[in-house]
């Protein structure tokens, strides 16, 4: 922990873009807190004591992933009442801001005020606030599958041998991402990784095949193609009972029963 009294001057270092906080001693032995963040005013006066410095450092260290209030308390060893006051003061001075994670409901996390939360915290474009946007995901899921199907249908019409036809049926993640962006079906700009996540769900659903190809630069690219089910899935197999490994042990009045089955309740609600 740094010694010295209150910090007197804060300056954003001109020309730097890193979201970092650093501490320096001036000629008179005072402590300078330098915030290299574009959103902080180029010059402002702050009164930050040693405990506030410590809390600010802990929050800065985790970047845009945020840190739980409980974790700040554990690492700083600052008593609860004082910590609450410090967090409130730093928030008021717009040095930090509270955020919530899709994984932890109403529990507060903190990041530097000039940062945007990581997608692991917000859930990305598939979340609206704290809720997973299932309708939006389903729409994108259907669109991705349609692009793969259209590509397969297009290739089937070409006079190609079976091997070449199969090779040309695949679309890369970038191909599908570009098609989704050009279709304007999404009001927000999606990232290639988000499209890749959707394409992988098609693989898990048995609707697509996935291969990895090596690029000329030595990297790797994911490719996908639509596949047709060999046998149409029956209605029973689409219910939770049709795929449940405990089906034979399920009975009314038992430990496992249809009336208490969470999977059946979710399926009926859906």
PDB file of N, CA and C in Angstrom, residues 5 110 132 139-140 235:
ATOM      1  N   UNK A   5      -0.254  11.311   2.090  1.00  0.00           N
ATOM      2  CA  UNK A   5      -1.590  11.824   2.378  1.00  0.00           C
ATOM      3  C   UNK A   5      -2.492  11.759   1.176  1.00  0.00           C
ATOM      4  N   UNK A 110     -17.830  -4.336  -9.790  1.00  0.00           N
ATOM      5  CA  UNK A 110     -17.324  -2.989 -10.074  1.00  0.00           C
ATOM      6  C   UNK A 110     -16.230  -3.041 -11.122  1.00  0.00           C
ATOM      7  N   UNK A 132     -32.039 -13.948 -21.003  1.00  0.00           N
ATOM      8  CA  UNK A 132     -31.626 -14.499 -22.284  1.00  0.00           C
ATOM      9  C   UNK A 132     -32.746 -14.272 -23.289  1.00  0.00           C
ATOM     10  N   UNK A 139     -34.402 -16.930 -33.894  1.00  0.00           N
ATOM     11  CA  UNK A 139     -34.443 -16.318 -35.219  1.00  0.00           C
ATOM     12  C   UNK A 139     -33.098 -16.444 -35.914  1.00  0.00           C
ATOM     13  N   UNK A 140     -32.011 -16.138 -35.198  1.00  0.00           N
ATOM     14  CA  UNK A 140     -30.675 -16.247 -35.777  1.00  0.00           C
ATOM     15  C   UNK A 140     -30.317 -17.712 -36.059  1.00  0.00           C
ATOM     16  N   UNK A 235     -42.612 -37.716 -32.671  1.00  0.00           N
ATOM     17  CA  UNK A 235     -43.077 -36.768 -31.664  1.00  0.00           C
ATOM     18  C   UNK A 235     -42.645 -37.166 -30.265  1.00  0.00           C
TER      19      UNK A 235
END
